[in-house]
Structures are given as structure tokens and as C-alpha cells.
Amino acid sequence: MTGADAFIISALLPAIATSLHVPTNTAAYGVTVYALCYAIGAPLFGPLGDRFNKRFLLISGCGIFLLGTLLCGLANSLLTFYLYRAIAGIGAALFVPNIWAFIGTYFNGQRLNQVMGIVMSALSLSIATGVPLGALLAQLSSWHMAFWGSAMLTLIALSILTIAIPSLPSQNAQPDGYFTSFKTLVHTPHAIAALLITLTWMTGFYGVYTFLGVFATATFHFNTMQTGLIFITYGSANFVASFFAGKLISLLGKKQSVTINGLVSATLVLSLGIWGQHLAVLLIILVVLALSQGWGVTALTATIVNIVPSNRSTIMSFNSAFLYYGLTLGSAAGGLLLTKIGFYAVTIAAATALLVAVLIANALSHYSD
């Protein structure tokens, strides 16, 4: 549910803003707060996964995330909402990178591509089901219900995690210093450049995605539940793309996959601002964008997980952090552009960021395939 929770506010922004008596762009800072706490926390927690038992870290992170999400369902002011989103972000920062590190440790080659695609498809499925379900609960009762529903599902996931995941002691414990993992990362060729691809890519994507619900509500006069149906469309298509992405990546290679889908995504994002006022066209664009993102992001993640094999928790923590730096930049800049200029300006900025990601990817002389 950490996947759905990161997206859930997109469909709920209008309802949250109305309930808390604040402008929509102010409510959107709930996305920014979550992302910022994740982005700060993930790099700090990263070396722990390279040194200590991952099972304990996974359970602890999931528990903290559960607490923050449950409290969001009790928030009755903007300040408490921000605070509880921060707690959820810290929990996710400890939990998510260690999942990717676990996958990178136990799988390699084409099998890694396939497993990465399957896990990414699970994230997409959480968007396709969790976000609309949250929107439905919000429509039937209030936006608080969306977070309570998310908390219940997280509790189920935590129970399964506690029972099913075996002890995962580190194979690379380094008693000589916490900062060793950071030094290894900095001195690994292309590691920082690859992380910058994640940063610019996610800045572009989240700049648009965060305000998709706001755009749909304003353009088509949708209620919260109807807006949630748009996310079903996106999430379902993204699920299909991510599930089969592994085979496409093995066929074309990671670099080609990132390049092709970055260019396609930039074009589609720009198209949202031009033709998105027509519902049928909007849905078509979102389906193709979801397919492109599902393939491209899976390829990028599969590449980064193997850049520093001895410190996978650290590199994936930084990758997760850079993803949320992108979410923070995208949502903050998008909110400003939406308020001052309009949604079309948001799409231009997002397309530009995606093109920068493609340029960085192609500038790497030895991009891992």
C-alpha cells in the first residue's frame, strides 16, 4: 500500500482542500511533505540495510508507515495532516528501498528484469485499485475514509510480512563505518548520473500526475469517485506494461528502453495540455502514457539496482530518495505553475524534465545493459 498511498492524494485533493478550508495547491503540499520526508529519510536509512537484518527493517518501516497512514485518517487540520503525512513518509523511506535491495540480491540477468517487472506491476495494481477505492470511500463518506482503508490493507500486509519473510541477515556487514556505503556510491562510475535520470524523470512525471485529479475535476466537473475512475484507467494500463516489461527490456536492452519511453512520455505529457480537454482523448493519452511509464521505469530501476552490487540497500535508498526529490520538485513547481498560469504550463515543464532525463541517459558512455 505504500505505492497507492504515494498516489492517493491526487484523486482526493479537491475534497481535502474543501474539508480543511484551504486552496487546492496548499492541500497538495501534503504530497510534498510525504515526499520530502521520504527523500531525506531514505539515504539515511540506506546503509542500515547493507549492515543489518532486512526483515527487521522491513517490519519496522511498514509499522511506522501504518501509524502515519492511520493518523492521517484522524487529521482535522492542515498542520496535523502535514505531520501525519511526514510520519508515513519516514516509514516508507525505511521500507521500500529494502524491498528493491532484496530483489536485486536474489535475482539477476533476465530473471531480475522479469521479477522487477512483476513487482512494478504490483505497484501499478495498487494504483489501479487503491486510489479509486480511496476515492469511492471519500465520495461515500469523507476523504478520511480513504486513509483508514489504506491503513487496514497495510495492517494485512504487515501481518503477511511478519509471517512469510524469513530472517535476512546482511551478507556485507561493515563494522568499520556507517559512511562506507556512501563513499562506495560516490566513487562508483555513473551512479550519480543514473540517479539524476531518476530525479528529472520523476520531476516531469509527478509534476503532471499530482494535478491530474485537479485538472479532471475542473475540466469535466467530476466528483471524487469519477476522478478516481481516471486512475483506474492509468493504473490498469500501467499494470499490464510493467508485468510484461521484463521481456521487452531483455529484448531491447535497458538503455534503449529508457530512451524510447522517455521520449514517448514527454510527447504524451505535452499532448495532455493540448488535447486533454476532450475526455476520450485524455483517456487514450493516459493509457499510452501508462504503458510507456510501466516499461521505462522498470528498465531504469533494473539498471540502478545493479550499479553498486555490494551496497544495494544504499543505492536503492538513494534512488528512492531521488524519486521523491522529483515528486517534491514536480508537485511544488506544478502547484505554482497551475495557480499562476494553468495546466498547460505544467505539461510543458514536465515534458522538458523528461527530455532532460533522456539526454542524461544517452550521455552516459557505459550505461549498464
PDB file of N, CA and C in Angstrom, residues 9-10 13 21 26 50 59-60 65 76 80 86 110 113 118 131 138 160 164 182 191 216 221 228 247 270 311 357 364:
ATOM      1  N   ILE A   9      -3.472  10.904  -2.819  1.00  0.00           N
ATOM      2  CA  ILE A   9      -3.908  12.287  -2.652  1.00  0.00           C
ATOM      3  C   ILE A   9      -4.308  12.912  -3.980  1.00  0.00           C
ATOM      4  N   SER A  10      -3.764  12.420  -5.087  1.00  0.00           N
ATOM      5  CA  SER A  10      -4.082  13.005  -6.394  1.00  0.00           C
ATOM      6  C   SER A  10      -5.580  13.061  -6.632  1.00  0.00           C
ATOM      7  N   LEU A  13      -7.394  15.505  -3.635  1.00  0.00           N
ATOM      8  CA  LEU A  13      -7.019  16.902  -3.395  1.00  0.00           C
ATOM      9  C   LEU A  13      -8.208  17.858  -3.295  1.00  0.00           C
ATOM     10  N   HIS A  21     -10.531  23.778   4.319  1.00  0.00           N
ATOM     11  CA  HIS A  21     -10.725  25.199   4.013  1.00  0.00           C
ATOM     12  C   HIS A  21      -9.427  25.876   3.565  1.00  0.00           C
ATOM     13  N   THR A  26      -2.390  24.394  -1.742  1.00  0.00           N
ATOM     14  CA  THR A  26      -1.919  24.250  -0.362  1.00  0.00           C
ATOM     15  C   THR A  26      -2.128  22.821   0.132  1.00  0.00           C
ATOM     16  N   ASP A  50      22.384  -2.480   4.380  1.00  0.00           N
ATOM     17  CA  ASP A  50      23.619  -3.158   3.989  1.00  0.00           C
ATOM     18  C   ASP A  50      24.347  -3.756   5.193  1.00  0.00           C
ATOM     19  N   ILE A  59       9.840  -4.787   8.577  1.00  0.00           N
ATOM     20  CA  ILE A  59       8.715  -4.770   9.520  1.00  0.00           C
ATOM     21  C   ILE A  59       8.620  -3.419  10.224  1.00  0.00           C
ATOM     22  N   SER A  60       9.761  -2.863  10.620  1.00  0.00           N
ATOM     23  CA  SER A  60       9.763  -1.564  11.297  1.00  0.00           C
ATOM     24  C   SER A  60       9.238  -0.462  10.386  1.00  0.00           C
ATOM     25  N   PHE A  65       4.900   3.301   8.756  1.00  0.00           N
ATOM     26  CA  PHE A  65       4.017   3.744   7.680  1.00  0.00           C
ATOM     27  C   PHE A  65       2.553   3.545   8.067  1.00  0.00           C
ATOM     28  N   ASN A  76      -7.609  16.627  11.461  1.00  0.00           N
ATOM     29  CA  ASN A  76      -8.707  17.586  11.361  1.00  0.00           C
ATOM     30  C   ASN A  76      -8.221  19.013  11.127  1.00  0.00           C
ATOM     31  N   THR A  80      -1.877  19.096  11.326  1.00  0.00           N
ATOM     32  CA  THR A  80      -1.812  17.683  11.718  1.00  0.00           C
ATOM     33  C   THR A  80      -1.760  16.780  10.494  1.00  0.00           C
ATOM     34  N   ALA A  86       4.096  13.207   7.135  1.00  0.00           N
ATOM     35  CA  ALA A  86       5.537  13.111   7.357  1.00  0.00           C
ATOM     36  C   ALA A  86       5.899  11.769   7.995  1.00  0.00           C
ATOM     37  N   GLN A 110      18.123 -11.833 -16.890  1.00  0.00           N
ATOM     38  CA  GLN A 110      16.758 -11.735 -17.395  1.00  0.00           C
ATOM     39  C   GLN A 110      15.740 -11.995 -16.293  1.00  0.00           C
ATOM     40  N   ASN A 113      15.052  -8.777 -14.557  1.00  0.00           N
ATOM     41  CA  ASN A 113      14.150  -7.932 -15.338  1.00  0.00           C
ATOM     42  C   ASN A 113      12.695  -8.368 -15.162  1.00  0.00           C
ATOM     43  N   ILE A 118       7.353  -7.643 -12.508  1.00  0.00           N
ATOM     44  CA  ILE A 118       6.213  -8.151 -11.738  1.00  0.00           C
ATOM     45  C   ILE A 118       5.964  -7.285 -10.505  1.00  0.00           C
ATOM     46  N   VAL A 131      -6.242   3.686  -5.263  1.00  0.00           N
ATOM     47  CA  VAL A 131      -6.634   5.086  -5.422  1.00  0.00           C
ATOM     48  C   VAL A 131      -8.122   5.229  -5.714  1.00  0.00           C
ATOM     49  N   ALA A 138     -14.095   8.118  -0.085  1.00  0.00           N
ATOM     50  CA  ALA A 138     -14.202   9.554   0.163  1.00  0.00           C
ATOM     51  C   ALA A 138     -15.537  10.095  -0.324  1.00  0.00           C
ATOM     52  N   ILE A 160       1.232 -10.357   6.904  1.00  0.00           N
ATOM     53  CA  ILE A 160       1.806 -11.315   5.948  1.00  0.00           C
ATOM     54  C   ILE A 160       3.324 -11.227   5.955  1.00  0.00           C
ATOM     55  N   ALA A 164       5.628 -14.388   6.621  1.00  0.00           N
ATOM     56  CA  ALA A 164       6.197 -15.018   5.423  1.00  0.00           C
ATOM     57  C   ALA A 164       7.668 -14.710   5.174  1.00  0.00           C
ATOM     58  N   PHE A 182      28.237   5.152   1.622  1.00  0.00           N
ATOM     59  CA  PHE A 182      28.155   6.422   0.902  1.00  0.00           C
ATOM     60  C   PHE A 182      29.392   6.641   0.032  1.00  0.00           C
ATOM     61  N   ALA A 191      27.054   6.259 -11.140  1.00  0.00           N
ATOM     62  CA  ALA A 191      25.999   6.104 -10.136  1.00  0.00           C
ATOM     63  C   ALA A 191      25.210   7.399  -9.961  1.00  0.00           C
ATOM     64  N   ALA A 216      -8.934  17.105 -14.008  1.00  0.00           N
ATOM     65  CA  ALA A 216     -10.157  16.399 -14.398  1.00  0.00           C
ATOM     66  C   ALA A 216     -11.379  16.987 -13.706  1.00  0.00           C
ATOM     67  N   HIS A 221     -15.860  18.609 -14.454  1.00  0.00           N
ATOM     68  CA  HIS A 221     -16.769  18.749 -13.311  1.00  0.00           C
ATOM     69  C   HIS A 221     -17.062  17.398 -12.663  1.00  0.00           C
ATOM     70  N   GLY A 228     -11.574   9.297  -9.530  1.00  0.00           N
ATOM     71  CA  GLY A 228     -10.868   8.054  -9.232  1.00  0.00           C
ATOM     72  C   GLY A 228     -10.892   7.062 -10.374  1.00  0.00           C
ATOM     73  N   LYS A 247      10.349  -8.827 -20.380  1.00  0.00           N
ATOM     74  CA  LYS A 247      10.677  -9.451 -21.661  1.00  0.00           C
ATOM     75  C   LYS A 247      11.100  -8.406 -22.690  1.00  0.00           C
ATOM     76  N   LEU A 270       3.010  16.422 -23.013  1.00  0.00           N
ATOM     77  CA  LEU A 270       2.730  17.681 -23.707  1.00  0.00           C
ATOM     78  C   LEU A 270       1.356  17.633 -24.375  1.00  0.00           C
ATOM     79  N   ASN A 311      26.344  -2.747  -2.227  1.00  0.00           N
ATOM     80  CA  ASN A 311      25.588  -1.827  -1.370  1.00  0.00           C
ATOM     81  C   ASN A 311      24.226  -1.509  -1.989  1.00  0.00           C
ATOM     82  N   ALA A 357      15.950  13.964 -18.798  1.00  0.00           N
ATOM     83  CA  ALA A 357      16.266  12.605 -18.347  1.00  0.00           C
ATOM     84  C   ALA A 357      16.795  11.756 -19.492  1.00  0.00           C
ATOM     85  N   LEU A 364      25.589   8.962 -20.923  1.00  0.00           N
ATOM     86  CA  LEU A 364      26.427   8.000 -20.224  1.00  0.00           C
ATOM     87  C   LEU A 364      27.139   7.115 -21.237  1.00  0.00           C
TER      88      LEU A 364
END
